[in-house]
Amino acid sequence: SIELSAAAADPQHLHPALIFQPGPREAFVEASTFRSYLLVHTLNEVNARAYSFKPEAGNHWTRSELQLPNNAAIQFGAPDLHSDQAYMTVTGFLSPSRLMLADLAKGTLTEVKSLPAKFDASGQVVEQFQAVSKDGTKIPYFIVHSAKQKLDGSTPTILYAYGGFQVPMTPSYAAELGKLWLERGGAFVMANIRGGGEFGPAWHNAGLKLNRQRIYDDFAGVAQDLGTRGFTSPAHLGIQGASNGGLLMGVEFTQHPEMWSAVDIGVPLLDMLRYEQIAAGSLWVGEYGSVSKPDERAFLASISPYNNLKTGVQYPQPLIWTTTKDDRVGPQHARKFAAKLSALGVPYYFYEVTEGGHGTGATLAEQAQMTAREYAYFSHKLSL
């Protein structure tokens, strides 16, 4: 911050004061200004935090923290420059979105309204742990499971991640997950692997181009940690991802086929030697690298799921799905991968939604049907 009067008096010699700087395991998300306060939203170990800052004399600021629950995500509403009251939504894996009113002067947070619950969460708990990746980096993950879960490796578990484009994976409420999986005794894990934005730009940059194997090692590290803690085992562990997460699934399918019994590969990138020529692939060279550069081509060849399918490997039976009109990734990736599995004699499931672009369908009915297919697949493969 800069004091207006000082800047007007001597614009050539400004003296800014630091209001907020993220720590090593923290990320700035957004800030909003109100009549007397600045409201800042951060992620601290992937948990949402909200701080109000009040300017004082001499360009100093005092900070107060609003008391938010752990294992939750928030989003600010529109700010009001004429008020010191702020609206925000708060959500978690087991709690539907709630509209909250923050009184910044009093430091209070009050619930105004909530969406109805869509599944019975009374017997469920959310925990956060850290796995250690191959290079020693600590990788946080959330696990949602029954409070009565036995730590004997027998729980059917879905492990989900994205790992790209600086997109942070934060807690969210999913009615279909709760109704079709959690209520029936399954567990769900969300891994905060590198490539995302959970800890700011550095977390994303650590997995760019030639460093991308770190992302895949992070994911495998979380799976190993789940086994070590007794949450699940390869016979009951399935993995799920779409788009860039579909690439993640393809890599884990080919690099560690023995670690999973179900692999849900949605609207994926899979042929990384030709991705630049398919649909919008050329836009992502900054993320993945380019085959036009020898070192990047060699790395892409080493991870490309399509190019690393081999004979004589015991692969789990995957669910591969795409859409005919996907103009972002393109259905070619999924089709070619399935065709190569067919040529190798590897059993697989394949489904192609005819409408809807880069997603699970154009209508609510199509989306619901695709979601039902996914949970039916996991239930069958993981013995739920």
GROMACS .gro file of C-alpha atoms in nm, residues 80-298:
model
  219
   80ASP     CA    1  -1.940  -0.316  -0.110
   81LEU     CA    2  -1.727  -0.002  -0.077
   82HIS     CA    3  -1.997   0.157   0.140
   83SER     CA    4  -2.013  -0.125   0.395
   84ASP     CA    5  -1.794  -0.339   0.620
   85GLN     CA    6  -2.008  -0.648   0.570
   86ALA     CA    7  -1.898  -0.917   0.326
   87TYR     CA    8  -2.080  -1.214   0.176
   88MET     CA    9  -1.899  -1.538   0.098
   89THR     CA   10  -1.990  -1.896   0.018
   90VAL     CA   11  -1.838  -2.177   0.221
   91THR     CA   12  -1.845  -2.541   0.113
   92GLY     CA   13  -1.681  -2.872   0.196
   93PHE     CA   14  -1.688  -3.238   0.100
   94LEU     CA   15  -1.965  -3.311   0.350
   95SER     CA   16  -2.140  -2.975   0.375
   96PRO     CA   17  -2.337  -2.811   0.090
   97SER     CA   18  -2.270  -2.450  -0.003
   98ARG     CA   19  -2.362  -2.199   0.266
   99LEU     CA   20  -2.399  -1.825   0.221
  100MET     CA   21  -2.220  -1.652   0.509
  101LEU     CA   22  -2.221  -1.288   0.618
  102ALA     CA   23  -1.897  -1.156   0.765
  103ASP     CA   24  -1.907  -0.845   0.983
  104LEU     CA   25  -1.551  -0.722   0.943
  105ALA     CA   26  -1.575  -0.468   1.222
  106LYS     CA   27  -1.692  -0.729   1.473
  107GLY     CA   28  -1.492  -1.017   1.324
  108THR     CA   29  -1.800  -1.243   1.314
  109LEU     CA   30  -1.924  -1.489   1.054
  110THR     CA   31  -2.296  -1.578   1.041
  111GLU     CA   32  -2.480  -1.827   0.821
  112VAL     CA   33  -2.753  -1.664   0.610
  113LYS     CA   34  -2.875  -1.954   0.398
  114SER     CA   35  -2.768  -2.303   0.294
  115LEU     CA   36  -2.842  -2.538   0.009
  116PRO     CA   37  -3.009  -2.862   0.121
  117ALA     CA   38  -2.803  -3.172   0.188
  118LYS     CA   39  -2.821  -3.433  -0.088
  119PHE     CA   40  -2.680  -3.731   0.100
  120ASP     CA   41  -2.641  -3.859   0.455
  121ALA     CA   42  -2.301  -3.737   0.578
  122SER     CA   43  -2.359  -3.816   0.946
  123GLY     CA   44  -2.124  -4.114   0.951
  124GLN     CA   45  -1.852  -3.954   0.739
  125VAL     CA   46  -1.530  -3.773   0.831
  126VAL     CA   47  -1.276  -3.567   0.637
  127GLU     CA   48  -0.906  -3.590   0.714
  128GLN     CA   49  -0.597  -3.437   0.558
  129PHE     CA   50  -0.262  -3.612   0.535
  130GLN     CA   51   0.070  -3.562   0.359
  131ALA     CA   52   0.247  -3.813   0.139
  132VAL     CA   53   0.614  -3.790   0.044
  133SER     CA   54   0.692  -3.787  -0.328
  134LYS     CA   55   0.992  -3.948  -0.492
  135ASP     CA   56   1.204  -3.633  -0.454
  136GLY     CA   57   1.104  -3.580  -0.091
  137THR     CA   58   0.837  -3.313  -0.151
  138LYS     CA   59   0.538  -3.326   0.084
  139ILE     CA   60   0.212  -3.375  -0.107
  140PRO     CA   61  -0.112  -3.304   0.082
  141TYR     CA   62  -0.430  -3.495   0.020
  142PHE     CA   63  -0.783  -3.507   0.160
  143ILE     CA   64  -0.963  -3.833   0.233
  144VAL     CA   65  -1.338  -3.863   0.295
  145HIS     CA   66  -1.442  -4.190   0.456
  146SER     CA   67  -1.666  -4.360   0.708
  147ALA     CA   68  -1.582  -4.291   1.070
  148LYS     CA   69  -1.605  -4.669   1.121
  149GLN     CA   70  -1.359  -4.755   0.843
  150LYS     CA   71  -1.123  -5.041   0.923
  151LEU     CA   72  -0.758  -4.973   0.841
  152ASP     CA   73  -0.706  -5.315   0.686
  153GLY     CA   74  -0.674  -5.208   0.321
  154SER     CA   75  -1.019  -5.336   0.228
  155THR     CA   76  -1.205  -5.008   0.163
  156PRO     CA   77  -1.301  -4.937  -0.200
  157THR     CA   78  -1.139  -4.601  -0.268
  158ILE     CA   79  -1.138  -4.352  -0.556
  159LEU     CA   80  -0.824  -4.137  -0.585
  160TYR     CA   81  -0.875  -3.818  -0.788
  161ALA     CA   82  -0.634  -3.546  -0.904
  162TYR     CA   83  -0.577  -3.295  -1.185
  163GLY     CA   84  -0.223  -3.158  -1.163
  164GLY     CA   85  -0.201  -2.887  -1.427
  165PHE     CA   86  -0.246  -2.530  -1.547
  166GLN     CA   87  -0.211  -2.385  -1.193
  167VAL     CA   88  -0.565  -2.498  -1.108
  168PRO     CA   89  -0.596  -2.570  -0.734
  169MET     CA   90  -0.806  -2.866  -0.622
  170THR     CA   91  -1.004  -2.759  -0.315
  171PRO     CA   92  -1.285  -2.926  -0.115
  172SER     CA   93  -1.626  -2.922  -0.282
  173TYR     CA   94  -1.968  -3.078  -0.228
  174ALA     CA   95  -2.065  -3.346  -0.481
  175ALA     CA   96  -2.410  -3.497  -0.434
  176GLU     CA   97  -2.345  -3.787  -0.670
  177LEU     CA   98  -2.019  -3.877  -0.493
  178GLY     CA   99  -2.196  -3.880  -0.158
  179LYS     CA  100  -2.505  -4.069  -0.273
  180LEU     CA  101  -2.347  -4.322  -0.506
  181TRP     CA  102  -2.018  -4.383  -0.327
  182LEU     CA  103  -1.974  -4.249   0.027
  183GLU     CA  104  -2.316  -4.360   0.156
  184ARG     CA  105  -2.245  -4.709   0.028
  185GLY     CA  106  -1.915  -4.744   0.215
  186GLY     CA  107  -1.660  -4.616  -0.034
  187ALA     CA  108  -1.386  -4.362   0.037
  188PHE     CA  109  -1.278  -4.066  -0.176
  189VAL     CA  110  -0.933  -3.906  -0.195
  190MET     CA  111  -0.834  -3.578  -0.360
  191ALA     CA  112  -0.459  -3.535  -0.409
  192ASN     CA  113  -0.302  -3.189  -0.431
  193ILE     CA  114  -0.016  -3.284  -0.661
  194ARG     CA  115   0.220  -3.042  -0.828
  195GLY     CA  116   0.107  -2.871  -1.146
  196GLY     CA  117  -0.186  -2.708  -0.968
  197GLY     CA  118  -0.202  -2.377  -0.785
  198GLU     CA  119  -0.242  -2.498  -0.427
  199PHE     CA  120   0.082  -2.330  -0.321
  200GLY     CA  121   0.106  -2.055  -0.580
  201PRO     CA  122   0.288  -2.034  -0.914
  202ALA     CA  123   0.595  -2.225  -0.793
  203TRP     CA  124   0.380  -2.536  -0.732
  204HIS     CA  125   0.264  -2.516  -1.093
  205ASN     CA  126   0.604  -2.437  -1.240
  206ALA     CA  127   0.761  -2.734  -1.065
  207GLY     CA  128   0.574  -2.966  -1.301
  208LEU     CA  129   0.613  -2.789  -1.635
  209LYS     CA  130   0.748  -2.955  -1.947
  210LEU     CA  131   1.061  -3.161  -1.869
  211ASN     CA  132   0.974  -3.162  -1.498
  212ARG     CA  133   0.633  -3.318  -1.548
  213GLN     CA  134   0.732  -3.659  -1.419
  214ARG     CA  135   0.722  -3.501  -1.072
  215ILE     CA  136   0.343  -3.471  -1.106
  216TYR     CA  137   0.308  -3.841  -1.180
  217ASP     CA  138   0.546  -3.934  -0.899
  218ASP     CA  139   0.340  -3.720  -0.659
  219PHE     CA  140   0.024  -3.911  -0.749
  220ALA     CA  141   0.192  -4.249  -0.706
  221GLY     CA  142   0.331  -4.128  -0.372
  222VAL     CA  143  -0.019  -4.051  -0.245
  223ALA     CA  144  -0.139  -4.396  -0.351
  224GLN     CA  145   0.151  -4.557  -0.166
  225ASP     CA  146   0.075  -4.351   0.144
  226LEU     CA  147  -0.287  -4.466   0.138
  227GLY     CA  148  -0.165  -4.824   0.143
  228THR     CA  149   0.089  -4.760   0.419
  229ARG     CA  150  -0.181  -4.609   0.641
  230GLY     CA  151  -0.413  -4.903   0.574
  231PHE     CA  152  -0.684  -4.700   0.403
  232THR     CA  153  -0.692  -4.919   0.093
  233SER     CA  154  -0.490  -5.155  -0.127
  234PRO     CA  155  -0.439  -5.208  -0.502
  235ALA     CA  156  -0.728  -5.455  -0.518
  236HIS     CA  157  -0.965  -5.185  -0.390
  237LEU     CA  158  -0.807  -4.869  -0.532
  238GLY     CA  159  -0.940  -4.690  -0.838
  239ILE     CA  160  -0.821  -4.364  -0.990
  240GLN     CA  161  -1.009  -4.092  -1.174
  241GLY     CA  162  -0.923  -3.787  -1.384
  242ALA     CA  163  -1.040  -3.597  -1.689
  243SER     CA  164  -0.881  -3.374  -1.954
  244ASN     CA  165  -0.530  -3.301  -1.825
  245GLY     CA  166  -0.634  -3.536  -1.545
  246GLY     CA  167  -0.710  -3.790  -1.817
  247LEU     CA  168  -0.346  -3.765  -1.925
  248LEU     CA  169  -0.252  -3.824  -1.562
  249MET     CA  170  -0.468  -4.136  -1.563
  250GLY     CA  171  -0.308  -4.261  -1.883
  251VAL     CA  172   0.042  -4.212  -1.744
  252GLU     CA  173  -0.043  -4.390  -1.418
  253PHE     CA  174  -0.209  -4.669  -1.618
  254THR     CA  175   0.111  -4.733  -1.815
  255GLN     CA  176   0.372  -4.654  -1.546
  256HIS     CA  177   0.208  -4.832  -1.250
  257PRO     CA  178  -0.053  -5.080  -1.377
  258GLU     CA  179  -0.007  -5.294  -1.066
  259MET     CA  180  -0.118  -5.017  -0.829
  260TRP     CA  181  -0.485  -4.990  -0.935
  261SER     CA  182  -0.783  -5.211  -1.012
  262ALA     CA  183  -0.984  -4.940  -1.189
  263VAL     CA  184  -0.875  -4.643  -1.402
  264ASP     CA  185  -1.137  -4.387  -1.515
  265ILE     CA  186  -0.988  -4.195  -1.810
  266GLY     CA  187  -1.212  -3.903  -1.913
  267VAL     CA  188  -1.185  -3.675  -2.222
  268PRO     CA  189  -0.810  -3.740  -2.213
  269LEU     CA  190  -0.490  -3.638  -2.380
  270LEU     CA  191  -0.310  -3.965  -2.449
  271ASP     CA  192  -0.100  -3.932  -2.765
  272MET     CA  193   0.155  -3.675  -2.650
  273LEU     CA  194   0.365  -3.701  -2.966
  274ARG     CA  195   0.076  -3.572  -3.176
  275TYR     CA  196  -0.121  -3.364  -2.926
  276GLU     CA  197  -0.012  -3.038  -3.091
  277GLN     CA  198  -0.189  -3.142  -3.415
  278ILE     CA  199  -0.517  -3.244  -3.245
  279ALA     CA  200  -0.794  -2.993  -3.164
  280ALA     CA  201  -0.660  -2.711  -2.941
  281GLY     CA  202  -0.342  -2.893  -2.845
  282SER     CA  203  -0.105  -2.633  -2.990
  283LEU     CA  204  -0.221  -2.388  -2.722
  284TRP     CA  205  -0.065  -2.600  -2.446
  285VAL     CA  206   0.299  -2.608  -2.552
  286GLY     CA  207   0.383  -2.388  -2.252
  287GLU     CA  208   0.248  -2.660  -2.024
  288TYR     CA  209   0.369  -2.980  -2.190
  289GLY     CA  210   0.650  -2.883  -2.429
  290SER     CA  211   0.678  -2.938  -2.803
  291VAL     CA  212   0.791  -3.223  -3.024
  292SER     CA  213   0.976  -2.960  -3.230
  293LYS     CA  214   1.243  -2.947  -2.957
  294PRO     CA  215   1.448  -3.267  -2.932
  295ASP     CA  216   1.476  -3.276  -2.552
  296GLU     CA  217   1.106  -3.205  -2.505
  297ARG     CA  218   1.011  -3.461  -2.769
  298ALA     CA  219   1.220  -3.726  -2.595
   0.00000   0.00000   0.00000
